[in-house]
Amino acid sequence: MKYELSQKFIFEAAHTLHRTVDAVGSRRIHGHTYHAEITLRGEPSQASGMLQDLGDVRQKIERVRNELDHHFLDEVPNLGPATLENLCKYIYTGLVVHCPDLIAVSVERPSSGDKCVLRMNNLQNSNSN
């Protein structure tokens, strides 16, 4: 049986964004409360009964979260423009080494209704059905 195990976390950050719609406000430094969620998929270990210990997952998340929380995202190395898409990719890249069963990362801004999901379908880390 395959299980999906998720963990949510929140971070606050500021950024600018060069775009053509809402350009004036986007180019000014502004901030958001971001809600992120990662999802692991696989089979629990027979010894522990867990896909991955959530305490361990939280520690790995905290490392990546600390790179983003209360930071100016324009200055975060390897992030690129602070889009929801790039935030999903950044979180995925920072966690997949420690969480090889990682299959999805979502980042949303509930106050504006925006959400992005990066889903890894049938790649090496999803252990094909």
PDB file of N, CA and C in Angstrom, residues 2-81:
ATOM      1  N   LYS A   2       0.450   2.240  -0.755  1.00  0.00           N
ATOM      2  CA  LYS A   2       1.142   3.526  -0.791  1.00  0.00           C
ATOM      3  C   LYS A   2       0.370   4.516   0.080  1.00  0.00           C
ATOM      4  N   TYR A   3       1.110   5.264   0.858  1.00  0.00           N
ATOM      5  CA  TYR A   3       0.533   6.290   1.722  1.00  0.00           C
ATOM      6  C   TYR A   3       1.079   7.639   1.303  1.00  0.00           C
ATOM      7  N   GLU A   4       0.313   8.686   1.583  1.00  0.00           N
ATOM      8  CA  GLU A   4       0.783  10.050   1.409  1.00  0.00           C
ATOM      9  C   GLU A   4       0.773  10.720   2.778  1.00  0.00           C
ATOM     10  N   LEU A   5       1.878  11.330   3.102  1.00  0.00           N
ATOM     11  CA  LEU A   5       2.075  11.978   4.391  1.00  0.00           C
ATOM     12  C   LEU A   5       2.441  13.434   4.117  1.00  0.00           C
ATOM     13  N   SER A   6       1.725  14.373   4.726  1.00  0.00           N
ATOM     14  CA  SER A   6       1.961  15.789   4.460  1.00  0.00           C
ATOM     15  C   SER A   6       2.319  16.545   5.727  1.00  0.00           C
ATOM     16  N   GLN A   7       3.043  17.630   5.518  1.00  0.00           N
ATOM     17  CA  GLN A   7       3.403  18.525   6.611  1.00  0.00           C
ATOM     18  C   GLN A   7       3.295  19.955   6.094  1.00  0.00           C
ATOM     19  N   LYS A   8       2.622  20.809   6.860  1.00  0.00           N
ATOM     20  CA  LYS A   8       2.450  22.214   6.489  1.00  0.00           C
ATOM     21  C   LYS A   8       3.384  23.092   7.306  1.00  0.00           C
ATOM     22  N   PHE A   9       3.739  24.236   6.735  1.00  0.00           N
ATOM     23  CA  PHE A   9       4.510  25.238   7.470  1.00  0.00           C
ATOM     24  C   PHE A   9       4.237  26.609   6.866  1.00  0.00           C
ATOM     25  N   ILE A  10       4.552  27.641   7.619  1.00  0.00           N
ATOM     26  CA  ILE A  10       4.278  29.024   7.237  1.00  0.00           C
ATOM     27  C   ILE A  10       5.575  29.810   7.300  1.00  0.00           C
ATOM     28  N   PHE A  11       5.728  30.736   6.369  1.00  0.00           N
ATOM     29  CA  PHE A  11       6.836  31.680   6.464  1.00  0.00           C
ATOM     30  C   PHE A  11       6.375  33.050   5.972  1.00  0.00           C
ATOM     31  N   GLU A  12       7.018  34.078   6.499  1.00  0.00           N
ATOM     32  CA  GLU A  12       6.734  35.463   6.148  1.00  0.00           C
ATOM     33  C   GLU A  12       7.945  35.979   5.390  1.00  0.00           C
ATOM     34  N   ALA A  13       7.701  36.666   4.274  1.00  0.00           N
ATOM     35  CA  ALA A  13       8.828  37.177   3.506  1.00  0.00           C
ATOM     36  C   ALA A  13       8.396  38.343   2.638  1.00  0.00           C
ATOM     37  N   ALA A  14       9.392  39.138   2.253  1.00  0.00           N
ATOM     38  CA  ALA A  14       9.156  40.280   1.369  1.00  0.00           C
ATOM     39  C   ALA A  14       9.880  40.046   0.048  1.00  0.00           C
ATOM     40  N   HIS A  15       9.409  40.736  -0.982  1.00  0.00           N
ATOM     41  CA  HIS A  15      10.053  40.628  -2.293  1.00  0.00           C
ATOM     42  C   HIS A  15       9.554  41.747  -3.198  1.00  0.00           C
ATOM     43  N   THR A  16      10.136  41.816  -4.368  1.00  0.00           N
ATOM     44  CA  THR A  16       9.633  42.649  -5.453  1.00  0.00           C
ATOM     45  C   THR A  16       9.394  41.698  -6.615  1.00  0.00           C
ATOM     46  N   LEU A  17       8.652  42.161  -7.601  1.00  0.00           N
ATOM     47  CA  LEU A  17       8.409  41.315  -8.760  1.00  0.00           C
ATOM     48  C   LEU A  17       8.200  42.223  -9.965  1.00  0.00           C
ATOM     49  N   HIS A  18       8.942  41.986 -11.019  1.00  0.00           N
ATOM     50  CA  HIS A  18       8.813  42.764 -12.251  1.00  0.00           C
ATOM     51  C   HIS A  18       7.805  42.071 -13.145  1.00  0.00           C
ATOM     52  N   ARG A  19       6.663  42.715 -13.313  1.00  0.00           N
ATOM     53  CA  ARG A  19       5.596  42.157 -14.135  1.00  0.00           C
ATOM     54  C   ARG A  19       4.857  43.278 -14.838  1.00  0.00           C
ATOM     55  N   THR A  20       3.998  42.925 -15.762  1.00  0.00           N
ATOM     56  CA  THR A  20       3.285  43.944 -16.535  1.00  0.00           C
ATOM     57  C   THR A  20       1.932  44.292 -15.936  1.00  0.00           C
ATOM     58  N   VAL A  21       1.285  43.361 -15.253  1.00  0.00           N
ATOM     59  CA  VAL A  21       0.000  43.613 -14.597  1.00  0.00           C
ATOM     60  C   VAL A  21       0.290  43.951 -13.135  1.00  0.00           C
ATOM     61  N   ASP A  22      -0.403  44.914 -12.592  1.00  0.00           N
ATOM     62  CA  ASP A  22      -0.139  45.368 -11.212  1.00  0.00           C
ATOM     63  C   ASP A  22       1.337  45.710 -11.023  1.00  0.00           C
ATOM     64  N   ALA A  23       1.932  46.297 -12.033  1.00  0.00           N
ATOM     65  CA  ALA A  23       3.373  46.528 -12.050  1.00  0.00           C
ATOM     66  C   ALA A  23       3.860  47.452 -10.941  1.00  0.00           C
ATOM     67  N   VAL A  24       3.139  48.532 -10.680  1.00  0.00           N
ATOM     68  CA  VAL A  24       3.617  49.513  -9.702  1.00  0.00           C
ATOM     69  C   VAL A  24       3.723  48.885  -8.310  1.00  0.00           C
ATOM     70  N   GLY A  25       2.667  48.259  -7.844  1.00  0.00           N
ATOM     71  CA  GLY A  25       2.697  47.632  -6.524  1.00  0.00           C
ATOM     72  C   GLY A  25       3.659  46.468  -6.445  1.00  0.00           C
ATOM     73  N   SER A  26       3.781  45.715  -7.506  1.00  0.00           N
ATOM     74  CA  SER A  26       4.661  44.541  -7.511  1.00  0.00           C
ATOM     75  C   SER A  26       6.132  44.914  -7.474  1.00  0.00           C
ATOM     76  N   ARG A  27       6.472  46.051  -8.072  1.00  0.00           N
ATOM     77  CA  ARG A  27       7.886  46.457  -8.114  1.00  0.00           C
ATOM     78  C   ARG A  27       8.353  47.058  -6.797  1.00  0.00           C
ATOM     79  N   ARG A  28       7.411  47.499  -5.978  1.00  0.00           N
ATOM     80  CA  ARG A  28       7.758  47.993  -4.636  1.00  0.00           C
ATOM     81  C   ARG A  28       8.001  46.789  -3.722  1.00  0.00           C
ATOM     82  N   ILE A  29       8.821  46.983  -2.728  1.00  0.00           N
ATOM     83  CA  ILE A  29       9.019  45.920  -1.741  1.00  0.00           C
ATOM     84  C   ILE A  29       7.706  45.725  -0.994  1.00  0.00           C
ATOM     85  N   HIS A  30       7.255  44.492  -0.956  1.00  0.00           N
ATOM     86  CA  HIS A  30       6.015  44.150  -0.251  1.00  0.00           C
ATOM     87  C   HIS A  30       6.165  42.731   0.288  1.00  0.00           C
ATOM     88  N   GLY A  31       5.306  42.365   1.220  1.00  0.00           N
ATOM     89  CA  GLY A  31       5.450  41.060   1.856  1.00  0.00           C
ATOM     90  C   GLY A  31       4.184  40.250   1.842  1.00  0.00           C
ATOM     91  N   HIS A  32       4.350  38.976   2.134  1.00  0.00           N
ATOM     92  CA  HIS A  32       3.243  38.030   2.176  1.00  0.00           C
ATOM     93  C   HIS A  32       3.449  37.043   3.322  1.00  0.00           C
ATOM     94  N   THR A  33       2.358  36.444   3.746  1.00  0.00           N
ATOM     95  CA  THR A  33       2.398  35.266   4.591  1.00  0.00           C
ATOM     96  C   THR A  33       2.183  34.085   3.649  1.00  0.00           C
ATOM     97  N   TYR A  34       3.168  33.236   3.559  1.00  0.00           N
ATOM     98  CA  TYR A  34       3.115  32.078   2.675  1.00  0.00           C
ATOM     99  C   TYR A  34       2.781  30.832   3.483  1.00  0.00           C
ATOM    100  N   HIS A  35       1.899  30.015   2.959  1.00  0.00           N
ATOM    101  CA  HIS A  35       1.576  28.725   3.547  1.00  0.00           C
ATOM    102  C   HIS A  35       2.108  27.666   2.590  1.00  0.00           C
ATOM    103  N   ALA A  36       2.966  26.810   3.090  1.00  0.00           N
ATOM    104  CA  ALA A  36       3.560  25.770   2.253  1.00  0.00           C
ATOM    105  C   ALA A  36       3.185  24.397   2.806  1.00  0.00           C
ATOM    106  N   GLU A  37       3.185  23.419   1.923  1.00  0.00           N
ATOM    107  CA  GLU A  37       2.903  22.038   2.317  1.00  0.00           C
ATOM    108  C   GLU A  37       3.752  21.114   1.462  1.00  0.00           C
ATOM    109  N   ILE A  38       4.354  20.136   2.112  1.00  0.00           N
ATOM    110  CA  ILE A  38       5.083  19.111   1.370  1.00  0.00           C
ATOM    111  C   ILE A  38       4.360  17.784   1.559  1.00  0.00           C
ATOM    112  N   THR A  39       4.440  16.923   0.554  1.00  0.00           N
ATOM    113  CA  THR A  39       3.800  15.616   0.618  1.00  0.00           C
ATOM    114  C   THR A  39       4.798  14.542   0.230  1.00  0.00           C
ATOM    115  N   LEU A  40       4.873  13.521   1.071  1.00  0.00           N
ATOM    116  CA  LEU A  40       5.706  12.350   0.820  1.00  0.00           C
ATOM    117  C   LEU A  40       4.791  11.194   0.431  1.00  0.00           C
ATOM    118  N   ARG A  41       5.297  10.280  -0.399  1.00  0.00           N
ATOM    119  CA  ARG A  41       4.491   9.128  -0.810  1.00  0.00           C
ATOM    120  C   ARG A  41       5.366   7.882  -0.784  1.00  0.00           C
ATOM    121  N   GLY A  42       4.837   6.821  -0.226  1.00  0.00           N
ATOM    122  CA  GLY A  42       5.573   5.565  -0.202  1.00  0.00           C
ATOM    123  C   GLY A  42       4.943   4.581   0.758  1.00  0.00           C
ATOM    124  N   GLU A  43       5.733   3.588   1.092  1.00  0.00           N
ATOM    125  CA  GLU A  43       5.289   2.546   2.010  1.00  0.00           C
ATOM    126  C   GLU A  43       5.993   2.716   3.348  1.00  0.00           C
ATOM    127  N   PRO A  44       5.264   2.577   4.436  1.00  0.00           N
ATOM    128  CA  PRO A  44       5.886   2.678   5.762  1.00  0.00           C
ATOM    129  C   PRO A  44       6.891   1.555   5.980  1.00  0.00           C
ATOM    130  N   SER A  45       7.883   1.854   6.767  1.00  0.00           N
ATOM    131  CA  SER A  45       8.849   0.841   7.188  1.00  0.00           C
ATOM    132  C   SER A  45       8.133  -0.168   8.082  1.00  0.00           C
ATOM    133  N   GLN A  46       8.419  -1.431   7.900  1.00  0.00           N
ATOM    134  CA  GLN A  46       7.802  -2.434   8.777  1.00  0.00           C
ATOM    135  C   GLN A  46       8.285  -2.289  10.205  1.00  0.00           C
ATOM    136  N   ALA A  47       9.514  -1.866  10.376  1.00  0.00           N
ATOM    137  CA  ALA A  47      10.077  -1.729  11.719  1.00  0.00           C
ATOM    138  C   ALA A  47       9.429  -0.583  12.496  1.00  0.00           C
ATOM    139  N   SER A  48       9.264   0.582  11.836  1.00  0.00           N
ATOM    140  CA  SER A  48       8.750   1.753  12.550  1.00  0.00           C
ATOM    141  C   SER A  48       7.263   1.991  12.329  1.00  0.00           C
ATOM    142  N   GLY A  49       6.734   1.444  11.239  1.00  0.00           N
ATOM    143  CA  GLY A  49       5.343   1.716  10.890  1.00  0.00           C
ATOM    144  C   GLY A  49       5.142   3.096  10.275  1.00  0.00           C
ATOM    145  N   MET A  50       6.258   3.810  10.018  1.00  0.00           N
ATOM    146  CA  MET A  50       6.173   5.177   9.482  1.00  0.00           C
ATOM    147  C   MET A  50       6.802   5.256   8.098  1.00  0.00           C
ATOM    148  N   LEU A  51       6.215   6.071   7.271  1.00  0.00           N
ATOM    149  CA  LEU A  51       6.820   6.394   5.983  1.00  0.00           C
ATOM    150  C   LEU A  51       8.121   7.160   6.239  1.00  0.00           C
ATOM    151  N   GLN A  52       8.025   8.169   7.069  1.00  0.00           N
ATOM    152  CA  GLN A  52       9.189   8.904   7.559  1.00  0.00           C
ATOM    153  C   GLN A  52       8.774   9.553   8.871  1.00  0.00           C
ATOM    154  N   ASP A  53       9.651   9.579   9.828  1.00  0.00           N
ATOM    155  CA  ASP A  53       9.356  10.179  11.121  1.00  0.00           C
ATOM    156  C   ASP A  53       9.065  11.671  10.929  1.00  0.00           C
ATOM    157  N   LEU A  54       7.872  12.122  11.327  1.00  0.00           N
ATOM    158  CA  LEU A  54       7.495  13.525  11.139  1.00  0.00           C
ATOM    159  C   LEU A  54       8.396  14.480  11.915  1.00  0.00           C
ATOM    160  N   GLY A  55       8.967  14.020  13.019  1.00  0.00           N
ATOM    161  CA  GLY A  55       9.926  14.850  13.749  1.00  0.00           C
ATOM    162  C   GLY A  55      11.140  15.149  12.897  1.00  0.00           C
ATOM    163  N   ASP A  56      11.625  14.147  12.180  1.00  0.00           N
ATOM    164  CA  ASP A  56      12.751  14.319  11.271  1.00  0.00           C
ATOM    165  C   ASP A  56      12.364  15.224  10.107  1.00  0.00           C
ATOM    166  N   VAL A  57      11.174  15.029   9.561  1.00  0.00           N
ATOM    167  CA  VAL A  57      10.690  15.857   8.450  1.00  0.00           C
ATOM    168  C   VAL A  57      10.609  17.316   8.892  1.00  0.00           C
ATOM    169  N   ARG A  58      10.090  17.569  10.080  1.00  0.00           N
ATOM    170  CA  ARG A  58       9.982  18.948  10.583  1.00  0.00           C
ATOM    171  C   ARG A  58      11.352  19.609  10.713  1.00  0.00           C
ATOM    172  N   GLN A  59      12.353  18.839  11.146  1.00  0.00           N
ATOM    173  CA  GLN A  59      13.710  19.392  11.254  1.00  0.00           C
ATOM    174  C   GLN A  59      14.248  19.794   9.884  1.00  0.00           C
ATOM    175  N   LYS A  60      14.016  18.968   8.877  1.00  0.00           N
ATOM    176  CA  LYS A  60      14.473  19.280   7.518  1.00  0.00           C
ATOM    177  C   LYS A  60      13.730  20.505   6.973  1.00  0.00           C
ATOM    178  N   ILE A  61      12.424  20.563   7.211  1.00  0.00           N
ATOM    179  CA  ILE A  61      11.636  21.716   6.784  1.00  0.00           C
ATOM    180  C   ILE A  61      12.144  22.985   7.452  1.00  0.00           C
ATOM    181  N   GLU A  62      12.453  22.913   8.724  1.00  0.00           N
ATOM    182  CA  GLU A  62      12.884  24.099   9.475  1.00  0.00           C
ATOM    183  C   GLU A  62      14.143  24.710   8.869  1.00  0.00           C
ATOM    184  N   ARG A  63      15.033  23.880   8.371  1.00  0.00           N
ATOM    185  CA  ARG A  63      16.258  24.393   7.745  1.00  0.00           C
ATOM    186  C   ARG A  63      15.901  25.230   6.511  1.00  0.00           C
ATOM    187  N   VAL A  64      15.036  24.701   5.651  1.00  0.00           N
ATOM    188  CA  VAL A  64      14.624  25.431   4.443  1.00  0.00           C
ATOM    189  C   VAL A  64      13.774  26.641   4.821  1.00  0.00           C
ATOM    190  N   ARG A  65      12.880  26.467   5.784  1.00  0.00           N
ATOM    191  CA  ARG A  65      12.024  27.570   6.226  1.00  0.00           C
ATOM    192  C   ARG A  65      12.868  28.743   6.716  1.00  0.00           C
ATOM    193  N   ASN A  66      13.928  28.450   7.463  1.00  0.00           N
ATOM    194  CA  ASN A  66      14.786  29.509   7.988  1.00  0.00           C
ATOM    195  C   ASN A  66      15.507  30.285   6.886  1.00  0.00           C
ATOM    196  N   GLU A  67      15.686  29.665   5.727  1.00  0.00           N
ATOM    197  CA  GLU A  67      16.307  30.353   4.591  1.00  0.00           C
ATOM    198  C   GLU A  67      15.348  31.358   3.954  1.00  0.00           C
ATOM    199  N   LEU A  68      14.048  31.193   4.211  1.00  0.00           N
ATOM    200  CA  LEU A  68      13.023  32.043   3.601  1.00  0.00           C
ATOM    201  C   LEU A  68      12.337  32.984   4.584  1.00  0.00           C
ATOM    202  N   ASP A  69      12.096  32.519   5.797  1.00  0.00           N
ATOM    203  CA  ASP A  69      11.284  33.260   6.759  1.00  0.00           C
ATOM    204  C   ASP A  69      11.947  34.573   7.164  1.00  0.00           C
ATOM    205  N   HIS A  70      11.185  35.667   7.035  1.00  0.00           N
ATOM    206  CA  HIS A  70      11.622  37.017   7.365  1.00  0.00           C
ATOM    207  C   HIS A  70      12.883  37.418   6.591  1.00  0.00           C
ATOM    208  N   HIS A  71      12.932  36.973   5.339  1.00  0.00           N
ATOM    209  CA  HIS A  71      14.016  37.359   4.436  1.00  0.00           C
ATOM    210  C   HIS A  71      13.446  38.144   3.264  1.00  0.00           C
ATOM    211  N   PHE A  72      14.330  38.895   2.631  1.00  0.00           N
ATOM    212  CA  PHE A  72      14.008  39.579   1.382  1.00  0.00           C
ATOM    213  C   PHE A  72      14.302  38.564   0.276  1.00  0.00           C
ATOM    214  N   LEU A  73      13.259  37.995  -0.307  1.00  0.00           N
ATOM    215  CA  LEU A  73      13.406  36.870  -1.231  1.00  0.00           C
ATOM    216  C   LEU A  73      14.243  37.207  -2.457  1.00  0.00           C
ATOM    217  N   ASP A  74      14.291  38.470  -2.837  1.00  0.00           N
ATOM    218  CA  ASP A  74      15.118  38.873  -3.983  1.00  0.00           C
ATOM    219  C   ASP A  74      16.592  38.562  -3.741  1.00  0.00           C
ATOM    220  N   GLU A  75      16.984  38.408  -2.481  1.00  0.00           N
ATOM    221  CA  GLU A  75      18.388  38.175  -2.123  1.00  0.00           C
ATOM    222  C   GLU A  75      18.684  36.721  -1.739  1.00  0.00           C
ATOM    223  N   VAL A  76      17.707  35.840  -1.823  1.00  0.00           N
ATOM    224  CA  VAL A  76      17.933  34.428  -1.476  1.00  0.00           C
ATOM    225  C   VAL A  76      18.656  33.751  -2.636  1.00  0.00           C
ATOM    226  N   PRO A  77      19.859  33.235  -2.392  1.00  0.00           N
ATOM    227  CA  PRO A  77      20.608  32.582  -3.472  1.00  0.00           C
ATOM    228  C   PRO A  77      19.824  31.406  -4.074  1.00  0.00           C
ATOM    229  N   ASN A  78      19.909  31.281  -5.379  1.00  0.00           N
ATOM    230  CA  ASN A  78      19.317  30.169  -6.137  1.00  0.00           C
ATOM    231  C   ASN A  78      17.792  30.147  -6.175  1.00  0.00           C
ATOM    232  N   LEU A  79      17.144  31.225  -5.760  1.00  0.00           N
ATOM    233  CA  LEU A  79      15.688  31.268  -5.828  1.00  0.00           C
ATOM    234  C   LEU A  79      15.206  31.828  -7.165  1.00  0.00           C
ATOM    235  N   GLY A  80      15.865  32.863  -7.649  1.00  0.00           N
ATOM    236  CA  GLY A  80      15.390  33.538  -8.853  1.00  0.00           C
ATOM    237  C   GLY A  80      14.266  34.483  -8.475  1.00  0.00           C
ATOM    238  N   PRO A  81      13.495  34.948  -9.464  1.00  0.00           N
ATOM    239  CA  PRO A  81      12.365  35.820  -9.126  1.00  0.00           C
ATOM    240  C   PRO A  81      11.442  35.124  -8.128  1.00  0.00           C
TER     241      PRO A  81
END
